[in-house]
XYZ file of C-alpha atoms in Angstrom:
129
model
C 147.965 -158.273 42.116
C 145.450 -159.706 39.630
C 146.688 -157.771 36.879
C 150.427 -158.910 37.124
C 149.089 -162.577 36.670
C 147.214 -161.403 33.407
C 150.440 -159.512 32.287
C 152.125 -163.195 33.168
C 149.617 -164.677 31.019
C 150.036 -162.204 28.165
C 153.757 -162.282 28.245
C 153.969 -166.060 27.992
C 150.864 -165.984 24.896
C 153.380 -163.414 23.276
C 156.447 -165.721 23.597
C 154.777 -168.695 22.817
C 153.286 -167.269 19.600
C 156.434 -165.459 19.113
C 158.626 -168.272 19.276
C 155.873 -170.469 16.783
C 156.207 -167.428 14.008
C 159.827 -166.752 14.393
C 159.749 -171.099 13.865
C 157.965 -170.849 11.086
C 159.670 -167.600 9.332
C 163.344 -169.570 10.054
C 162.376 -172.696 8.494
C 160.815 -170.778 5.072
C 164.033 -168.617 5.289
C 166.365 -172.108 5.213
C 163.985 -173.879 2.433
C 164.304 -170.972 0.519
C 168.081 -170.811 1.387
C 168.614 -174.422 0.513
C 166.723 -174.272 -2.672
C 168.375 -171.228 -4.059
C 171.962 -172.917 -2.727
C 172.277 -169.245 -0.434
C 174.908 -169.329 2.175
C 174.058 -168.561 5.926
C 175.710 -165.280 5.903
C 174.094 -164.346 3.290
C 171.099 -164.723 4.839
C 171.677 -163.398 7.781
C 172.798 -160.009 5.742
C 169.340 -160.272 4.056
C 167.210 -161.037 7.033
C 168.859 -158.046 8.373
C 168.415 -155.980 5.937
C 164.166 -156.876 5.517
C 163.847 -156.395 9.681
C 165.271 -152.515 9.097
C 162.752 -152.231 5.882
C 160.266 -153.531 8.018
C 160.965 -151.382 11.106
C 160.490 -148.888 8.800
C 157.247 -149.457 6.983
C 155.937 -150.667 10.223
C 156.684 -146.973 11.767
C 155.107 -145.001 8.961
C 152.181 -147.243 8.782
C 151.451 -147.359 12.782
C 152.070 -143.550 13.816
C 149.617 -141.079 13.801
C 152.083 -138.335 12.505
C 155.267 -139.828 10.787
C 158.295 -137.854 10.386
C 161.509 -137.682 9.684
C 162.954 -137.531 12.966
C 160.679 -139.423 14.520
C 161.726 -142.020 11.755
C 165.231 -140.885 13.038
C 164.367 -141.970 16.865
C 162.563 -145.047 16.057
C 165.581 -146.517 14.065
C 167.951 -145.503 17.380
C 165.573 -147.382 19.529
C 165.605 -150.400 16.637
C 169.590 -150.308 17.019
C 169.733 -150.596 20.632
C 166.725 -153.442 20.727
C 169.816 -154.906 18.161
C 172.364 -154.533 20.434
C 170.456 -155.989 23.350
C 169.953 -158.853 21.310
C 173.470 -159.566 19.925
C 174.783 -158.683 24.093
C 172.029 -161.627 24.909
C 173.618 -164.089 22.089
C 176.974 -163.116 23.217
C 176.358 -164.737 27.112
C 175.059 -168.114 25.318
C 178.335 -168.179 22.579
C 179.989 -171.171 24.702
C 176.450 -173.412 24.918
C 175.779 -172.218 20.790
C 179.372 -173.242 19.794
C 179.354 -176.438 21.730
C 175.940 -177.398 20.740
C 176.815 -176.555 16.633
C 180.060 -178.549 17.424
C 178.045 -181.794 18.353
C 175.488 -181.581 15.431
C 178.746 -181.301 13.181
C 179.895 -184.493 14.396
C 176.861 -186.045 14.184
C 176.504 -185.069 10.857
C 180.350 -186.431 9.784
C 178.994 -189.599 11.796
C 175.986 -190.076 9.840
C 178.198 -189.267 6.420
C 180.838 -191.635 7.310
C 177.591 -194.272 8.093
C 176.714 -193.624 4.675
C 179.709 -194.291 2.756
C 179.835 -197.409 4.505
C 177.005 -198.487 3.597
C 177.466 -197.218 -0.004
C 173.650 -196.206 0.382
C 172.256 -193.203 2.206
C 169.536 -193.540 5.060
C 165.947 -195.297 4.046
C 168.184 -196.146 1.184
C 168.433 -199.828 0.288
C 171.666 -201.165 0.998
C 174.126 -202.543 -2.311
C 173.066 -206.529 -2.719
C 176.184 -208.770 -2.722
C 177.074 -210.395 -5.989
């Protein structure tokens, strides 16, 4: 029994440290995005397309014996892990749509705030004549 509560203790290290890299990786991706004026689907087509380079290099770099059809197996397992993931993201589409729905409004509110004002946020505010 004392090793399932180290296995506990590893699992939640790996997701914590997980979720602080895949953090950290997101935001450089959106910077990046922003500054080079890159769409989200873009993006997403791109991030895609480094995670199957990386699967890649990370399988010819980490077994003993690469080959081709082990290549071939590894990239099989990659697209199911893929299709787990996108099954997972499809039980949470109502709570993602509603949630993006509400920061859209919040973000029309805050834009509609601003024209009001005639000055964005932390922005001084036009003096009256």
């Amino acid at each position: 029994m004392a090793g399932s509560h180290n296995d506990d203790e590893t699992d939640d290290a790996y997701d914590a440290a997980f979720d602080q890299h895949r953090a950290a990786l997101y935001d450089m991706l959106m910077d990046y995005a922003d500054t080079h004026e890159l769409s989200d689907s873009f993006m997403a087509v791109l991030a895609s397309d480094i995670g199957l380079s990386l699967r890649m290099v990370a399988y010819a770099a980490e077994t003993e014996k690469p080959s081709v059809g082990g290549l071939r197996l590894d990239l099989d397992r990659y697209a199911r892990e893929l299709g787990d993931s996108v099954r997972d993201a499809k039980k949470y589409a109502a709570e993602f749509i509603a949630e993006a729905k509400a920061a859209q409004e919040a973000d029309e509110e805050e834009d509609d705030d601003e024209d009001e004002d005639g000055a964005a946020e932390g922005e001084p505010k036009a003096q009256p004549s």
